[in-house]
Amino acid sequence: MSAHMQGIGMTSRRTRLRLIQRLKDKGISSPQVLDAIAEVPRHIFLDEALAHRAYEDTALPIGHNQTLSQPYIVARMTELLYGHQPKKVLELGTGSGYQTAVLCNLFAEVFSVERIKSLQDRARERLRDLKCRNAVLRHADGGMGWPERGPYDGIIVTAAPTEVPTELLQQLADNGVLISPVGAERQILVQIVRRGDRFERTELEAVKFVPLLSGVVR
Ligand code: SAH
């Protein structure tokens, strides 16, 4: 870890607690989810030039026109998953790896797919540094999920498809839950719970994610 990182690490406790308080104020109530977020140093998922803004409740750029999601939405989506007590979780859109690290603190097995190789490489290093040994990363177009490793008790999509692909729903275990933003210019956070052959859909709140794209970037 660079001296710069350590400096932030030492001074950030109060700043991190302030973020946790803000998440509580916005309605995040699960102590386990709040603890998991408090545990993950968000600044190491950002370039040094942006690290000082890591504990603000805003989305921040991570390169390649992609963003590290706003802590509130990471917390909200994680809390929705947590409510269903999944053991095995699939994440689409590893990005910086921040959401992956939060998931690793809460769930037994985490599978995460990213289409941009350089983002995935950096995420892998950070997750190794944080000793997140229960995450398995894959460089691929995750639009159709990762069927070979399924079914999953939980699926979280961190880039917005225009509609949830049927292939993805098929990878949900019975009583499994999928959380995804859906839409183009206007997006809504959607929760889908599988009950046998039925899929119960709940629309939650307006969100703003980068789009789910197809193909891979080497
Ligand atoms: N969870 C991330 C958010 C990253 S933004 C974080 O905490 O940093 C969304 C990510 O989804 C981007 O990295 C983007 O490259 C990725 N993505 C978009 N479409 C994808 C696809 N079809 N398969 C896999 N990853 C995809």
PDB file of C-alpha atoms and ligand atoms in Angstrom:
ATOM      1  CA  MET A   1       0.000   0.000   0.000  1.00  0.00           C
ATOM      2  CA  SER A   2       1.387   3.446  -0.858  1.00  0.00           C
ATOM      3  CA  ALA A   3       1.983   6.051   1.840  1.00  0.00           C
ATOM      4  CA  HIS A   4      -0.785   8.043   0.192  1.00  0.00           C
ATOM      5  CA  MET A   5      -3.260   5.198   0.690  1.00  0.00           C
ATOM      6  CA  GLN A   6      -2.158   4.641   4.281  1.00  0.00           C
ATOM      7  CA  GLY A   7      -2.661   8.321   5.006  1.00  0.00           C
ATOM      8  CA  ILE A   8      -6.232   8.108   3.825  1.00  0.00           C
ATOM      9  CA  GLY A   9      -6.698   4.850   5.702  1.00  0.00           C
ATOM     10  CA  MET A  10      -5.684   6.449   8.980  1.00  0.00           C
ATOM     11  CA  THR A  11      -7.742   9.589   8.660  1.00  0.00           C
ATOM     12  CA  SER A  12     -10.834   8.072   7.131  1.00  0.00           C
ATOM     13  CA  ARG A  13     -12.493   6.430  10.127  1.00  0.00           C
ATOM     14  CA  ARG A  14     -14.586   9.447  10.990  1.00  0.00           C
ATOM     15  CA  THR A  15     -15.331  10.133   7.332  1.00  0.00           C
ATOM     16  CA  ARG A  16     -16.429   6.511   6.866  1.00  0.00           C
ATOM     17  CA  LEU A  17     -18.685   6.665   9.918  1.00  0.00           C
ATOM     18  CA  ARG A  18     -20.250   9.802   8.494  1.00  0.00           C
ATOM     19  CA  LEU A  19     -21.049   7.888   5.309  1.00  0.00           C
ATOM     20  CA  ILE A  20     -22.646   5.085   7.340  1.00  0.00           C
ATOM     21  CA  GLN A  21     -24.788   7.645   9.177  1.00  0.00           C
ATOM     22  CA  ARG A  22     -25.855   9.094   5.840  1.00  0.00           C
ATOM     23  CA  LEU A  23     -26.890   5.655   4.578  1.00  0.00           C
ATOM     24  CA  LYS A  24     -28.933   5.138   7.749  1.00  0.00           C
ATOM     25  CA  ASP A  25     -30.583   8.524   7.229  1.00  0.00           C
ATOM     26  CA  LYS A  26     -31.521   7.418   3.710  1.00  0.00           C
ATOM     27  CA  GLY A  27     -33.255   4.309   5.044  1.00  0.00           C
ATOM     28  CA  ILE A  28     -30.631   1.548   5.016  1.00  0.00           C
ATOM     29  CA  SER A  29     -31.333  -0.326   8.240  1.00  0.00           C
ATOM     30  CA  SER A  30     -29.642  -3.742   8.125  1.00  0.00           C
ATOM     31  CA  PRO A  31     -26.745  -3.680  10.632  1.00  0.00           C
ATOM     32  CA  GLN A  32     -25.002  -6.468   8.689  1.00  0.00           C
ATOM     33  CA  VAL A  33     -25.131  -4.503   5.441  1.00  0.00           C
ATOM     34  CA  LEU A  34     -23.978  -1.287   7.139  1.00  0.00           C
ATOM     35  CA  ASP A  35     -21.116  -3.217   8.777  1.00  0.00           C
ATOM     36  CA  ALA A  36     -20.113  -4.777   5.470  1.00  0.00           C
ATOM     37  CA  ILE A  37     -19.945  -1.319   3.887  1.00  0.00           C
ATOM     38  CA  ALA A  38     -18.062   0.158   6.838  1.00  0.00           C
ATOM     39  CA  GLU A  39     -15.483  -2.636   6.447  1.00  0.00           C
ATOM     40  CA  VAL A  40     -14.626  -1.987   2.801  1.00  0.00           C
ATOM     41  CA  PRO A  41     -12.164   0.863   2.160  1.00  0.00           C
ATOM     42  CA  ARG A  42     -13.805   2.526  -0.842  1.00  0.00           C
ATOM     43  CA  HIS A  43     -10.786   4.743  -1.551  1.00  0.00           C
ATOM     44  CA  ILE A  44      -8.667   1.841  -2.785  1.00  0.00           C
ATOM     45  CA  PHE A  45     -11.173   1.301  -5.615  1.00  0.00           C
ATOM     46  CA  LEU A  46     -10.488   4.759  -7.038  1.00  0.00           C
ATOM     47  CA  ASP A  47      -7.567   6.499  -8.734  1.00  0.00           C
ATOM     48  CA  GLU A  48      -5.439   8.485  -6.303  1.00  0.00           C
ATOM     49  CA  ALA A  49      -6.732  11.773  -7.705  1.00  0.00           C
ATOM     50  CA  LEU A  50     -10.269  10.857  -6.664  1.00  0.00           C
ATOM     51  CA  ALA A  51      -9.541   8.901  -3.479  1.00  0.00           C
ATOM     52  CA  HIS A  52     -10.258  11.901  -1.239  1.00  0.00           C
ATOM     53  CA  ARG A  53     -13.875  11.813  -2.434  1.00  0.00           C
ATOM     54  CA  ALA A  54     -14.328   8.108  -1.717  1.00  0.00           C
ATOM     55  CA  TYR A  55     -16.639   8.530   1.279  1.00  0.00           C
ATOM     56  CA  GLU A  56     -18.982  10.996  -0.362  1.00  0.00           C
ATOM     57  CA  ASP A  57     -22.322   9.481  -1.263  1.00  0.00           C
ATOM     58  CA  THR A  58     -21.820   9.902  -5.016  1.00  0.00           C
ATOM     59  CA  ALA A  59     -20.970   7.792  -8.049  1.00  0.00           C
ATOM     60  CA  LEU A  60     -17.367   8.359  -9.220  1.00  0.00           C
ATOM     61  CA  PRO A  61     -15.554   7.620 -12.516  1.00  0.00           C
ATOM     62  CA  ILE A  62     -13.327   4.521 -12.780  1.00  0.00           C
ATOM     63  CA  GLY A  63     -12.218   4.950 -16.430  1.00  0.00           C
ATOM     64  CA  HIS A  64     -13.594   3.550 -19.711  1.00  0.00           C
ATOM     65  CA  ASN A  65     -16.691   5.732 -19.190  1.00  0.00           C
ATOM     66  CA  GLN A  66     -17.706   3.533 -16.263  1.00  0.00           C
ATOM     67  CA  THR A  67     -18.554   4.509 -12.711  1.00  0.00           C
ATOM     68  CA  LEU A  68     -18.234   3.178  -9.202  1.00  0.00           C
ATOM     69  CA  SER A  69     -21.856   3.247  -8.024  1.00  0.00           C
ATOM     70  CA  GLN A  70     -23.089   5.644  -5.351  1.00  0.00           C
ATOM     71  CA  PRO A  71     -22.718   4.064  -1.879  1.00  0.00           C
ATOM     72  CA  TYR A  72     -26.450   4.492  -1.217  1.00  0.00           C
ATOM     73  CA  ILE A  73     -27.394   2.370  -4.232  1.00  0.00           C
ATOM     74  CA  VAL A  74     -24.721  -0.250  -3.412  1.00  0.00           C
ATOM     75  CA  ALA A  75     -26.211  -0.435   0.088  1.00  0.00           C
ATOM     76  CA  ARG A  76     -29.801  -0.534  -1.168  1.00  0.00           C
ATOM     77  CA  MET A  77     -29.188  -3.336  -3.682  1.00  0.00           C
ATOM     78  CA  THR A  78     -27.115  -5.288  -1.166  1.00  0.00           C
ATOM     79  CA  GLU A  79     -29.834  -4.948   1.452  1.00  0.00           C
ATOM     80  CA  LEU A  80     -32.453  -6.250  -0.998  1.00  0.00           C
ATOM     81  CA  LEU A  81     -30.245  -9.294  -1.677  1.00  0.00           C
ATOM     82  CA  TYR A  82     -29.467  -9.794   2.000  1.00  0.00           C
ATOM     83  CA  GLY A  83     -33.175  -9.966   2.829  1.00  0.00           C
ATOM     84  CA  HIS A  84     -33.293 -13.245   0.914  1.00  0.00           C
ATOM     85  CA  GLN A  85     -30.222 -14.728   2.634  1.00  0.00           C
ATOM     86  CA  PRO A  86     -28.541 -15.977  -0.550  1.00  0.00           C
ATOM     87  CA  LYS A  87     -25.468 -18.206  -0.255  1.00  0.00           C
ATOM     88  CA  LYS A  88     -24.378 -18.076  -3.852  1.00  0.00           C
ATOM     89  CA  VAL A  89     -24.500 -14.735  -5.669  1.00  0.00           C
ATOM     90  CA  LEU A  90     -23.809 -13.666  -9.253  1.00  0.00           C
ATOM     91  CA  GLU A  91     -22.807 -10.062  -9.971  1.00  0.00           C
ATOM     92  CA  LEU A  92     -22.841  -8.664 -13.509  1.00  0.00           C
ATOM     93  CA  GLY A  93     -20.467  -5.715 -13.922  1.00  0.00           C
ATOM     94  CA  THR A  94     -17.484  -6.103 -11.574  1.00  0.00           C
ATOM     95  CA  GLY A  95     -16.224  -2.621 -12.483  1.00  0.00           C
ATOM     96  CA  SER A  96     -13.884  -1.454  -9.727  1.00  0.00           C
ATOM     97  CA  GLY A  97     -14.701  -4.506  -7.593  1.00  0.00           C
ATOM     98  CA  TYR A  98     -16.159  -2.381  -4.789  1.00  0.00           C
ATOM     99  CA  GLN A  99     -19.619  -3.934  -4.836  1.00  0.00           C
ATOM    100  CA  THR A 100     -17.956  -7.352  -5.147  1.00  0.00           C
ATOM    101  CA  ALA A 101     -15.968  -6.708  -1.957  1.00  0.00           C
ATOM    102  CA  VAL A 102     -19.143  -5.738  -0.092  1.00  0.00           C
ATOM    103  CA  LEU A 103     -20.842  -8.928  -1.313  1.00  0.00           C
ATOM    104  CA  CYS A 104     -17.835 -11.005  -0.211  1.00  0.00           C
ATOM    105  CA  ASN A 105     -18.298  -9.769   3.349  1.00  0.00           C
ATOM    106  CA  LEU A 106     -21.880 -11.019   3.440  1.00  0.00           C
ATOM    107  CA  PHE A 107     -22.278 -14.059   1.210  1.00  0.00           C
ATOM    108  CA  ALA A 108     -20.507 -17.424   1.000  1.00  0.00           C
ATOM    109  CA  GLU A 109     -19.813 -17.528  -2.735  1.00  0.00           C
ATOM    110  CA  VAL A 110     -19.636 -14.600  -5.146  1.00  0.00           C
ATOM    111  CA  PHE A 111     -19.267 -14.920  -8.928  1.00  0.00           C
ATOM    112  CA  SER A 112     -18.664 -11.696 -10.833  1.00  0.00           C
ATOM    113  CA  VAL A 113     -18.437 -11.018 -14.566  1.00  0.00           C
ATOM    114  CA  GLU A 114     -16.849  -7.957 -16.250  1.00  0.00           C
ATOM    115  CA  ARG A 115     -16.540  -7.260 -19.984  1.00  0.00           C
ATOM    116  CA  ILE A 116     -13.577  -4.803 -19.791  1.00  0.00           C
ATOM    117  CA  LYS A 117     -10.341  -6.701 -19.133  1.00  0.00           C
ATOM    118  CA  SER A 118      -8.318  -3.832 -17.616  1.00  0.00           C
ATOM    119  CA  LEU A 119     -11.055  -3.031 -15.084  1.00  0.00           C
ATOM    120  CA  GLN A 120     -11.278  -6.696 -14.166  1.00  0.00           C
ATOM    121  CA  ASP A 121      -7.481  -6.956 -13.716  1.00  0.00           C
ATOM    122  CA  ARG A 122      -7.467  -4.032 -11.297  1.00  0.00           C
ATOM    123  CA  ALA A 123     -10.518  -5.339  -9.435  1.00  0.00           C
ATOM    124  CA  ARG A 124      -8.790  -8.703  -9.036  1.00  0.00           C
ATOM    125  CA  GLU A 125      -5.720  -7.078  -7.441  1.00  0.00           C
ATOM    126  CA  ARG A 126      -7.801  -5.053  -5.001  1.00  0.00           C
ATOM    127  CA  LEU A 127      -9.886  -8.055  -3.994  1.00  0.00           C
ATOM    128  CA  ARG A 128      -6.679 -10.012  -3.444  1.00  0.00           C
ATOM    129  CA  ASP A 129      -5.293  -7.197  -1.264  1.00  0.00           C
ATOM    130  CA  LEU A 130      -8.510  -7.278   0.776  1.00  0.00           C
ATOM    131  CA  LYS A 131      -8.332 -11.092   1.015  1.00  0.00           C
ATOM    132  CA  CYS A 132     -11.747 -11.589  -0.570  1.00  0.00           C
ATOM    133  CA  ARG A 133     -11.116 -15.259  -1.244  1.00  0.00           C
ATOM    134  CA  ASN A 134     -14.740 -16.182  -1.882  1.00  0.00           C
ATOM    135  CA  ALA A 135     -15.009 -14.191  -5.123  1.00  0.00           C
ATOM    136  CA  VAL A 136     -14.524 -15.807  -8.537  1.00  0.00           C
ATOM    137  CA  LEU A 137     -14.052 -13.324 -11.394  1.00  0.00           C
ATOM    138  CA  ARG A 138     -14.593 -13.871 -15.087  1.00  0.00           C
ATOM    139  CA  HIS A 139     -13.784 -11.728 -18.118  1.00  0.00           C
ATOM    140  CA  ALA A 140     -16.770 -12.148 -20.433  1.00  0.00           C
ATOM    141  CA  ASP A 141     -19.946 -10.590 -21.730  1.00  0.00           C
ATOM    142  CA  GLY A 142     -22.208 -11.279 -18.782  1.00  0.00           C
ATOM    143  CA  GLY A 143     -25.411 -10.185 -20.494  1.00  0.00           C
ATOM    144  CA  MET A 144     -26.535 -13.796 -20.527  1.00  0.00           C
ATOM    145  CA  GLY A 145     -25.227 -14.485 -17.028  1.00  0.00           C
ATOM    146  CA  TRP A 146     -22.815 -17.291 -16.201  1.00  0.00           C
ATOM    147  CA  PRO A 147     -24.934 -20.438 -16.654  1.00  0.00           C
ATOM    148  CA  GLU A 148     -22.085 -22.919 -15.980  1.00  0.00           C
ATOM    149  CA  ARG A 149     -21.847 -21.796 -12.340  1.00  0.00           C
ATOM    150  CA  GLY A 150     -25.588 -21.396 -11.716  1.00  0.00           C
ATOM    151  CA  PRO A 151     -28.181 -21.606 -10.350  1.00  0.00           C
ATOM    152  CA  TYR A 152     -27.720 -18.631  -8.023  1.00  0.00           C
ATOM    153  CA  ASP A 153     -29.677 -17.676  -4.919  1.00  0.00           C
ATOM    154  CA  GLY A 154     -29.092 -14.030  -5.772  1.00  0.00           C
ATOM    155  CA  ILE A 155     -28.206 -12.079  -8.933  1.00  0.00           C
ATOM    156  CA  ILE A 156     -27.211  -8.413  -8.874  1.00  0.00           C
ATOM    157  CA  VAL A 157     -26.803  -6.446 -12.099  1.00  0.00           C
ATOM    158  CA  THR A 158     -24.784  -3.227 -11.815  1.00  0.00           C
ATOM    159  CA  ALA A 159     -25.288  -1.950 -15.387  1.00  0.00           C
ATOM    160  CA  ALA A 160     -28.724  -1.360 -16.900  1.00  0.00           C
ATOM    161  CA  PRO A 161     -30.248  -3.680 -19.519  1.00  0.00           C
ATOM    162  CA  THR A 162     -33.322  -2.347 -21.351  1.00  0.00           C
ATOM    163  CA  GLU A 163     -35.115  -5.436 -20.019  1.00  0.00           C
ATOM    164  CA  VAL A 164     -33.980  -8.320 -17.812  1.00  0.00           C
ATOM    165  CA  PRO A 165     -32.791 -11.120 -20.132  1.00  0.00           C
ATOM    166  CA  THR A 166     -34.821 -14.342 -19.802  1.00  0.00           C
ATOM    167  CA  GLU A 167     -31.549 -16.343 -19.752  1.00  0.00           C
ATOM    168  CA  LEU A 168     -30.663 -14.588 -16.522  1.00  0.00           C
ATOM    169  CA  LEU A 169     -33.962 -15.437 -14.876  1.00  0.00           C
ATOM    170  CA  GLN A 170     -33.396 -19.085 -15.764  1.00  0.00           C
ATOM    171  CA  GLN A 171     -30.201 -19.011 -13.678  1.00  0.00           C
ATOM    172  CA  LEU A 172     -32.101 -18.083 -10.518  1.00  0.00           C
ATOM    173  CA  ALA A 173     -32.604 -20.885  -7.996  1.00  0.00           C
ATOM    174  CA  ASP A 174     -36.133 -21.390  -6.663  1.00  0.00           C
ATOM    175  CA  ASN A 175     -36.919 -18.526  -4.241  1.00  0.00           C
ATOM    176  CA  GLY A 176     -33.841 -16.751  -5.575  1.00  0.00           C
ATOM    177  CA  VAL A 177     -33.849 -12.973  -6.067  1.00  0.00           C
ATOM    178  CA  LEU A 178     -32.564 -10.782  -8.885  1.00  0.00           C
ATOM    179  CA  ILE A 179     -31.924  -7.057  -8.416  1.00  0.00           C
ATOM    180  CA  SER A 180     -31.323  -4.963 -11.526  1.00  0.00           C
ATOM    181  CA  PRO A 181     -31.738  -1.491 -12.937  1.00  0.00           C
ATOM    182  CA  VAL A 182     -33.907  -1.644 -16.064  1.00  0.00           C
ATOM    183  CA  GLY A 183     -34.403   0.918 -18.828  1.00  0.00           C
ATOM    184  CA  ALA A 184     -32.509   3.359 -21.023  1.00  0.00           C
ATOM    185  CA  GLU A 185     -32.753   7.116 -20.308  1.00  0.00           C
ATOM    186  CA  ARG A 186     -35.258   6.450 -17.569  1.00  0.00           C
ATOM    187  CA  GLN A 187     -34.350   3.520 -15.387  1.00  0.00           C
ATOM    188  CA  ILE A 188     -36.052   1.815 -12.500  1.00  0.00           C
ATOM    189  CA  LEU A 189     -34.618  -0.563  -9.921  1.00  0.00           C
ATOM    190  CA  VAL A 190     -36.392  -3.899 -10.230  1.00  0.00           C
ATOM    191  CA  GLN A 191     -36.558  -6.909  -7.917  1.00  0.00           C
ATOM    192  CA  ILE A 192     -37.617 -10.280  -9.315  1.00  0.00           C
ATOM    193  CA  VAL A 193     -38.193 -13.290  -7.060  1.00  0.00           C
ATOM    194  CA  ARG A 194     -38.493 -16.764  -8.543  1.00  0.00           C
ATOM    195  CA  ARG A 195     -41.304 -18.975  -7.216  1.00  0.00           C
ATOM    196  CA  GLY A 196     -41.107 -22.169  -9.269  1.00  0.00           C
ATOM    197  CA  ASP A 197     -42.020 -21.135 -12.796  1.00  0.00           C
ATOM    198  CA  ARG A 198     -43.429 -17.798 -11.667  1.00  0.00           C
ATOM    199  CA  PHE A 199     -41.401 -14.602 -11.421  1.00  0.00           C
ATOM    200  CA  GLU A 200     -42.661 -11.947  -9.005  1.00  0.00           C
ATOM    201  CA  ARG A 201     -41.586  -8.496 -10.093  1.00  0.00           C
ATOM    202  CA  THR A 202     -41.464  -5.386  -7.916  1.00  0.00           C
ATOM    203  CA  GLU A 203     -40.445  -1.953  -9.217  1.00  0.00           C
ATOM    204  CA  LEU A 204     -38.658   0.034  -6.536  1.00  0.00           C
ATOM    205  CA  GLU A 205     -37.180   3.435  -7.357  1.00  0.00           C
ATOM    206  CA  ALA A 206     -35.677   5.553 -10.111  1.00  0.00           C
ATOM    207  CA  VAL A 207     -31.938   4.944 -10.641  1.00  0.00           C
ATOM    208  CA  LYS A 208     -29.148   5.951 -13.019  1.00  0.00           C
ATOM    209  CA  PHE A 209     -26.677   3.279 -14.165  1.00  0.00           C
ATOM    210  CA  VAL A 210     -24.348   2.937 -17.130  1.00  0.00           C
ATOM    211  CA  PRO A 211     -25.902   0.673 -19.794  1.00  0.00           C
ATOM    212  CA  LEU A 212     -25.298  -3.079 -19.960  1.00  0.00           C
ATOM    213  CA  LEU A 213     -23.321  -3.459 -23.197  1.00  0.00           C
ATOM    214  CA  SER A 214     -22.528  -6.520 -25.277  1.00  0.00           C
ATOM    215  CA  GLY A 215     -19.184  -7.952 -26.329  1.00  0.00           C
ATOM    216  CA  VAL A 216     -15.872  -7.871 -24.486  1.00  0.00           C
ATOM    217  CA  VAL A 217     -13.024  -5.305 -24.387  1.00  0.00           C
ATOM    218  CA  ARG A 218      -9.532  -6.832 -24.235  1.00  0.00           C
TER     219      ARG A 218
HETATM  220  N1  SAH B   1     -20.281  -2.758  -9.434  1.00  0.00           N
HETATM  221  C1  SAH B   1     -19.373  -1.819 -10.051  1.00  0.00           C
HETATM  222  C2  SAH B   1     -20.118  -0.863 -10.927  1.00  0.00           C
HETATM  223  C3  SAH B   1     -19.409  -0.688 -12.215  1.00  0.00           C
HETATM  224  S1  SAH B   1     -20.310   0.136 -13.500  1.00  0.00           S
HETATM  225  C4  SAH B   1     -18.517  -1.135  -9.002  1.00  0.00           C
HETATM  226  O1  SAH B   1     -18.805  -1.283  -7.812  1.00  0.00           O
HETATM  227  O2  SAH B   1     -17.528  -0.489  -9.359  1.00  0.00           O
HETATM  228  C5  SAH B   1     -20.927  -1.221 -14.443  1.00  0.00           C
HETATM  229  C6  SAH B   1     -19.926  -2.203 -14.965  1.00  0.00           C
HETATM  230  O3  SAH B   1     -20.639  -3.146 -15.779  1.00  0.00           O
HETATM  231  C7  SAH B   1     -18.839  -1.622 -15.868  1.00  0.00           C
HETATM  232  O4  SAH B   1     -17.585  -1.971 -15.382  1.00  0.00           O
HETATM  233  C8  SAH B   1     -19.114  -2.256 -17.235  1.00  0.00           C
HETATM  234  O5  SAH B   1     -17.954  -2.506 -17.991  1.00  0.00           O
HETATM  235  C9  SAH B   1     -19.802  -3.545 -16.842  1.00  0.00           C
HETATM  236  N2  SAH B   1     -20.626  -4.164 -17.881  1.00  0.00           N
HETATM  237  C10 SAH B   1     -21.479  -3.574 -18.742  1.00  0.00           C
HETATM  238  N3  SAH B   1     -22.048  -4.470 -19.558  1.00  0.00           N
HETATM  239  C11 SAH B   1     -21.557  -5.685 -19.204  1.00  0.00           C
HETATM  240  C12 SAH B   1     -21.740  -7.022 -19.676  1.00  0.00           C
HETATM  241  N4  SAH B   1     -22.568  -7.316 -20.683  1.00  0.00           N
HETATM  242  N5  SAH B   1     -21.062  -8.019 -19.062  1.00  0.00           N
HETATM  243  C13 SAH B   1     -20.211  -7.764 -18.040  1.00  0.00           C
HETATM  244  N6  SAH B   1     -19.981  -6.525 -17.560  1.00  0.00           N
HETATM  245  C14 SAH B   1     -20.644  -5.492 -18.125  1.00  0.00           C
END
